[in-house]
Amino acid sequence: KAGVTQTPRYLIKTRGQQVTLSCSPISGHRSVSWYQQTPGQGLQFLFEYFSETQRNKGNFPGRFSGRQFSNSRSEMNVSTLELGDSALYLCASSPLASDRITPLGYTFGSGTRLTVV
Amino acid sequence: KQEVTQIPAALSVPEGENLVLNCSFTDSAIYNLQWFRQDPGKGLTSLLLIQSSQREQTSGRLNASLDKSSGRSTLYIAASQPGDSATYLCAVKSENFVFGPGTRLSVLP
């Protein structure tokens, strides 16, 4: 059974550019959540998508957006990149939305390491 | 607002020791608590998941307990090995997952 797949693994972008990251959840999982991990702030919740709808959103500026497709694959977009956006971006999948109790918990991908120069 | 803390921030032990990692959370209204392991530069690997109605879960040399009323969880690692060296994160699921800052564990051969 394939795990959560994130692409690309590494990315280098210049300030002001935009970037799109992709996450393919475990087959059958309908919930995808995105997290940003930095040394200073730790892991912070960005947003959650379930059945193509954004369910929850963390405290990030509007430059951070996402979407989910009918096959549950999700993309995250960051526009007008800043140096502080350099981070490891992780996505996690779950069979159910976050407000439903799931015995399976969340499964994380290996992440996309974004470096903004 | 849920806040999660973990102590100690870092821990270095000789191989073979038993050890305890601690996780505290401020809001006891949680669905579950999950312990993860993260190797440097890598994603998260789920170790144990404890539902809010459970008191503990065990997997091999790992045992996690949950005391929801006091807002605490512990991860017990028996007979530690150098391969256990990693950062251990706990996360509580309320509306969303809220992560602790992690405990960086080094097991010395």
Short mmCIF file of C-alpha atoms in Angstrom, two decimals:
data_model
loop_
_atom_site.label_atom_id
_atom_site.label_comp_id
_atom_site.label_asym_id
_atom_site.label_seq_id
_atom_site.Cartn_x
_atom_site.Cartn_y
_atom_site.Cartn_z
CA LYS A 1 0.00 0.00 0.00
CA ALA A 2 1.60 3.25 -1.12
CA GLY A 3 2.11 5.92 1.49
CA VAL A 4 1.65 9.65 1.26
CA THR A 5 3.64 11.03 -1.68
CA GLN A 6 4.90 14.59 -1.79
CA THR A 7 6.57 16.16 -4.79
CA PRO A 8 9.01 17.64 -5.34
CA ARG A 9 11.30 16.63 -2.46
CA TYR A 10 13.46 19.72 -2.76
CA LEU A 11 12.85 23.12 -4.27
CA ILE A 12 14.85 26.34 -4.49
CA LYS A 13 13.00 29.51 -5.40
CA THR A 14 13.78 33.22 -5.50
CA ARG A 15 12.00 35.84 -3.43
CA GLY A 16 8.87 37.08 -5.14
CA GLN A 17 8.28 33.90 -7.09
CA GLN A 18 5.44 31.52 -6.50
CA VAL A 19 5.55 27.77 -5.87
CA THR A 20 3.17 24.84 -6.03
CA LEU A 21 3.64 21.71 -3.94
CA SER A 22 1.79 18.46 -4.48
CA CYS A 23 0.54 15.77 -2.11
CA SER A 24 -1.01 12.44 -3.04
CA PRO A 25 -2.71 10.81 -0.04
CA ILE A 26 -3.00 7.14 0.73
CA SER A 27 -5.54 5.50 -1.54
CA GLY A 28 -8.99 5.85 -0.01
CA HIS A 29 -8.04 8.73 2.26
CA ARG A 30 -10.15 11.82 1.68
CA SER A 31 -8.57 14.24 4.12
CA VAL A 32 -5.32 16.05 3.42
CA SER A 33 -3.72 18.48 5.85
CA TRP A 34 -0.71 20.70 5.27
CA TYR A 35 1.89 21.76 7.84
CA GLN A 36 4.89 24.05 7.82
CA GLN A 37 7.90 23.10 9.89
CA THR A 38 10.65 25.57 10.73
CA PRO A 39 13.36 25.43 13.40
CA GLY A 40 11.93 28.48 15.14
CA GLN A 41 8.19 27.78 15.05
CA GLY A 42 8.06 24.01 14.93
CA LEU A 43 5.17 22.36 13.16
CA GLN A 44 2.30 24.68 12.35
CA PHE A 45 -1.02 23.80 10.77
CA LEU A 46 -1.73 25.44 7.43
CA PHE A 47 -5.04 24.00 6.24
CA GLU A 48 -7.10 20.87 5.81
CA TYR A 49 -9.05 19.70 2.81
CA PHE A 50 -11.75 17.06 2.80
CA SER A 51 -13.73 16.05 -0.27
CA GLU A 52 -12.41 19.06 -2.21
CA THR A 53 -13.52 21.54 0.48
CA GLN A 54 -11.30 23.47 2.83
CA ARG A 55 -12.39 22.47 6.33
CA ASN A 56 -9.96 24.37 8.51
CA LYS A 57 -7.31 27.01 8.08
CA GLY A 58 -4.40 27.96 10.27
CA ASN A 59 -3.07 31.41 10.99
CA PHE A 60 -1.14 32.04 7.78
CA PRO A 61 -1.39 34.96 5.33
CA GLY A 62 -3.46 34.74 2.18
CA ARG A 63 -0.32 34.09 0.14
CA PHE A 64 -0.73 30.49 1.26
CA SER A 65 -3.54 28.68 -0.50
CA GLY A 66 -4.47 25.19 -1.47
CA ARG A 67 -6.94 23.01 -3.23
CA GLN A 68 -7.99 19.40 -3.44
CA PHE A 69 -8.99 17.50 -6.53
CA SER A 70 -11.68 14.87 -6.97
CA ASN A 71 -9.07 12.10 -6.61
CA SER A 72 -8.11 13.59 -3.20
CA ARG A 73 -4.72 14.78 -4.40
CA SER A 74 -3.95 18.20 -3.01
CA GLU A 75 -1.79 21.11 -4.04
CA MET A 76 -0.50 23.95 -1.93
CA ASN A 77 0.50 27.25 -3.48
CA VAL A 78 2.59 30.03 -2.00
CA SER A 79 2.72 33.31 -3.90
CA THR A 80 5.19 36.18 -3.57
CA LEU A 81 7.69 34.04 -1.71
CA GLU A 82 9.58 35.52 1.24
CA LEU A 83 12.81 34.31 2.83
CA GLY A 84 10.80 33.28 5.90
CA ASP A 85 8.82 30.80 3.83
CA SER A 86 11.87 28.54 3.72
CA ALA A 87 10.71 25.42 5.54
CA LEU A 88 9.85 21.77 5.35
CA TYR A 89 6.26 21.45 4.15
CA LEU A 90 4.54 18.28 5.25
CA CYS A 91 1.21 16.89 4.27
CA ALA A 92 -0.75 14.26 6.12
CA SER A 93 -3.66 12.13 5.04
CA SER A 94 -6.48 10.54 6.97
CA PRO A 95 -9.57 8.64 5.96
CA LEU A 96 -11.86 11.04 7.75
CA ALA A 97 -12.09 14.77 8.31
CA SER A 98 -10.49 16.21 11.42
CA ASP A 99 -13.79 16.59 13.26
CA ARG A 100 -14.50 12.88 12.99
CA ILE A 101 -12.81 10.45 15.32
CA THR A 102 -10.53 8.15 13.39
CA PRO A 103 -8.75 5.17 14.89
CA LEU A 104 -6.06 5.38 12.28
CA GLY A 105 -4.63 8.78 13.03
CA TYR A 106 -2.70 10.66 10.44
CA THR A 107 -0.03 9.43 8.04
CA PHE A 108 2.59 11.92 6.96
CA GLY A 109 4.58 12.22 3.78
CA SER A 110 8.33 12.83 3.68
CA GLY A 111 7.86 16.51 2.96
CA THR A 112 9.03 19.11 0.47
CA ARG A 113 12.05 21.14 1.52
CA LEU A 114 11.57 24.67 0.17
CA THR A 115 14.46 27.11 0.19
CA VAL A 116 13.82 30.72 -0.74
CA VAL A 117 16.91 32.73 -1.72
CA LYS B 1 -6.35 27.68 22.33
CA GLN B 2 -4.63 24.32 22.69
CA GLU B 3 -0.95 24.44 23.62
CA VAL B 4 1.36 21.46 23.77
CA THR B 5 4.68 21.33 25.57
CA GLN B 6 7.29 18.60 25.79
CA ILE B 7 10.03 18.03 28.30
CA PRO B 8 12.88 17.56 28.17
CA ALA B 9 13.80 19.46 25.02
CA ALA B 10 16.80 17.19 24.55
CA LEU B 11 18.00 13.99 26.14
CA SER B 12 21.20 12.00 25.79
CA VAL B 13 21.40 8.50 27.28
CA PRO B 14 23.69 5.49 26.99
CA GLU B 15 22.43 2.49 25.07
CA GLY B 16 20.25 0.10 27.04
CA GLU B 17 18.63 2.65 29.32
CA ASN B 18 14.89 2.93 29.79
CA LEU B 19 13.60 6.47 29.33
CA VAL B 20 10.46 8.58 29.57
CA LEU B 21 9.44 11.48 27.39
CA ASN B 22 6.74 13.84 28.59
CA CYS B 23 3.99 15.71 26.79
CA SER B 24 1.53 18.17 28.33
CA PHE B 25 -1.49 19.88 26.80
CA THR B 26 -3.70 22.65 28.10
CA ASP B 27 -7.15 21.68 26.82
CA SER B 28 -8.34 18.21 27.82
CA ALA B 29 -11.07 18.18 25.14
CA ILE B 30 -9.13 16.07 22.67
CA TYR B 31 -10.08 13.27 20.32
CA ASN B 32 -6.75 11.50 20.49
CA LEU B 33 -3.03 11.94 21.00
CA GLN B 34 -0.40 10.66 18.63
CA TRP B 35 3.33 10.20 19.10
CA PHE B 36 5.59 10.61 16.10
CA ARG B 37 9.24 10.14 15.37
CA GLN B 38 11.14 12.42 13.01
CA ASP B 39 14.62 11.78 11.69
CA PRO B 40 16.66 14.81 10.58
CA GLY B 41 15.26 16.37 7.41
CA LYS B 42 12.62 13.70 7.06
CA GLY B 43 8.87 13.41 7.50
CA LEU B 44 7.03 12.07 10.50
CA THR B 45 6.60 8.41 11.34
CA SER B 46 3.62 7.53 13.50
CA LEU B 47 4.56 5.50 16.57
CA LEU B 48 1.46 5.23 18.71
CA LEU B 49 -2.06 6.61 18.68
CA ILE B 50 -4.12 6.79 21.86
CA GLN B 51 -7.81 7.53 21.62
CA SER B 52 -9.27 9.86 24.26
CA SER B 53 -11.08 6.93 25.88
CA GLN B 54 -7.90 4.87 26.22
CA ARG B 55 -5.26 4.97 28.93
CA GLU B 56 -2.30 3.47 27.10
CA GLN B 57 -1.00 1.84 23.95
CA THR B 58 1.99 -0.44 23.44
CA SER B 59 4.05 -1.30 20.41
CA GLY B 60 7.21 -3.33 20.89
CA ARG B 61 9.56 -1.44 23.19
CA LEU B 62 7.29 1.62 23.21
CA ASN B 63 4.49 2.34 25.64
CA ALA B 64 2.44 5.53 25.65
CA SER B 65 0.05 6.55 28.38
CA LEU B 66 -2.61 9.22 28.44
CA ASP B 67 -4.13 11.04 31.40
CA LYS B 68 -6.62 13.31 29.73
CA SER B 69 -7.89 14.93 32.91
CA SER B 70 -4.43 16.15 33.86
CA GLY B 71 -3.44 16.94 30.29
CA ARG B 72 -0.45 14.61 30.20
CA SER B 73 1.00 11.82 28.14
CA THR B 74 4.23 9.91 28.51
CA LEU B 75 6.18 7.86 26.01
CA TYR B 76 8.23 5.12 27.60
CA ILE B 77 11.07 3.59 25.59
CA ALA B 78 12.54 0.39 26.98
CA ALA B 79 16.10 -0.77 26.40
CA SER B 80 17.02 2.17 24.18
CA GLN B 81 19.16 1.62 21.07
CA PRO B 82 21.25 4.00 18.95
CA GLY B 83 18.64 3.60 16.20
CA ASP B 84 16.12 5.27 18.50
CA SER B 85 17.99 8.56 18.11
CA ALA B 86 15.54 11.04 16.59
CA THR B 87 13.17 13.82 17.56
CA TYR B 88 9.97 12.64 19.19
CA LEU B 89 6.85 14.74 18.76
CA CYS B 90 3.50 14.44 20.40
CA ALA B 91 0.40 15.87 18.79
CA VAL B 92 -3.09 16.25 20.17
CA LYS B 93 -6.11 16.28 17.96
CA SER B 94 -8.79 18.76 18.88
CA GLU B 95 -10.16 20.73 15.96
CA ASN B 96 -6.81 20.24 14.30
CA PHE B 97 -3.56 18.60 15.16
CA VAL B 98 -1.45 20.70 17.52
CA PHE B 99 2.14 19.61 17.85
CA GLY B 100 4.57 19.94 20.68
CA PRO B 101 8.08 21.26 20.02
CA GLY B 102 9.60 17.80 20.32
CA THR B 103 12.25 16.05 22.38
CA ARG B 104 15.56 15.42 20.64
CA LEU B 105 16.85 12.04 21.78
CA SER B 106 20.41 10.79 21.37
CA VAL B 107 21.21 7.22 22.35
CA LEU B 108 24.94 6.71 22.63
CA PRO B 109 26.49 3.33 21.77
#
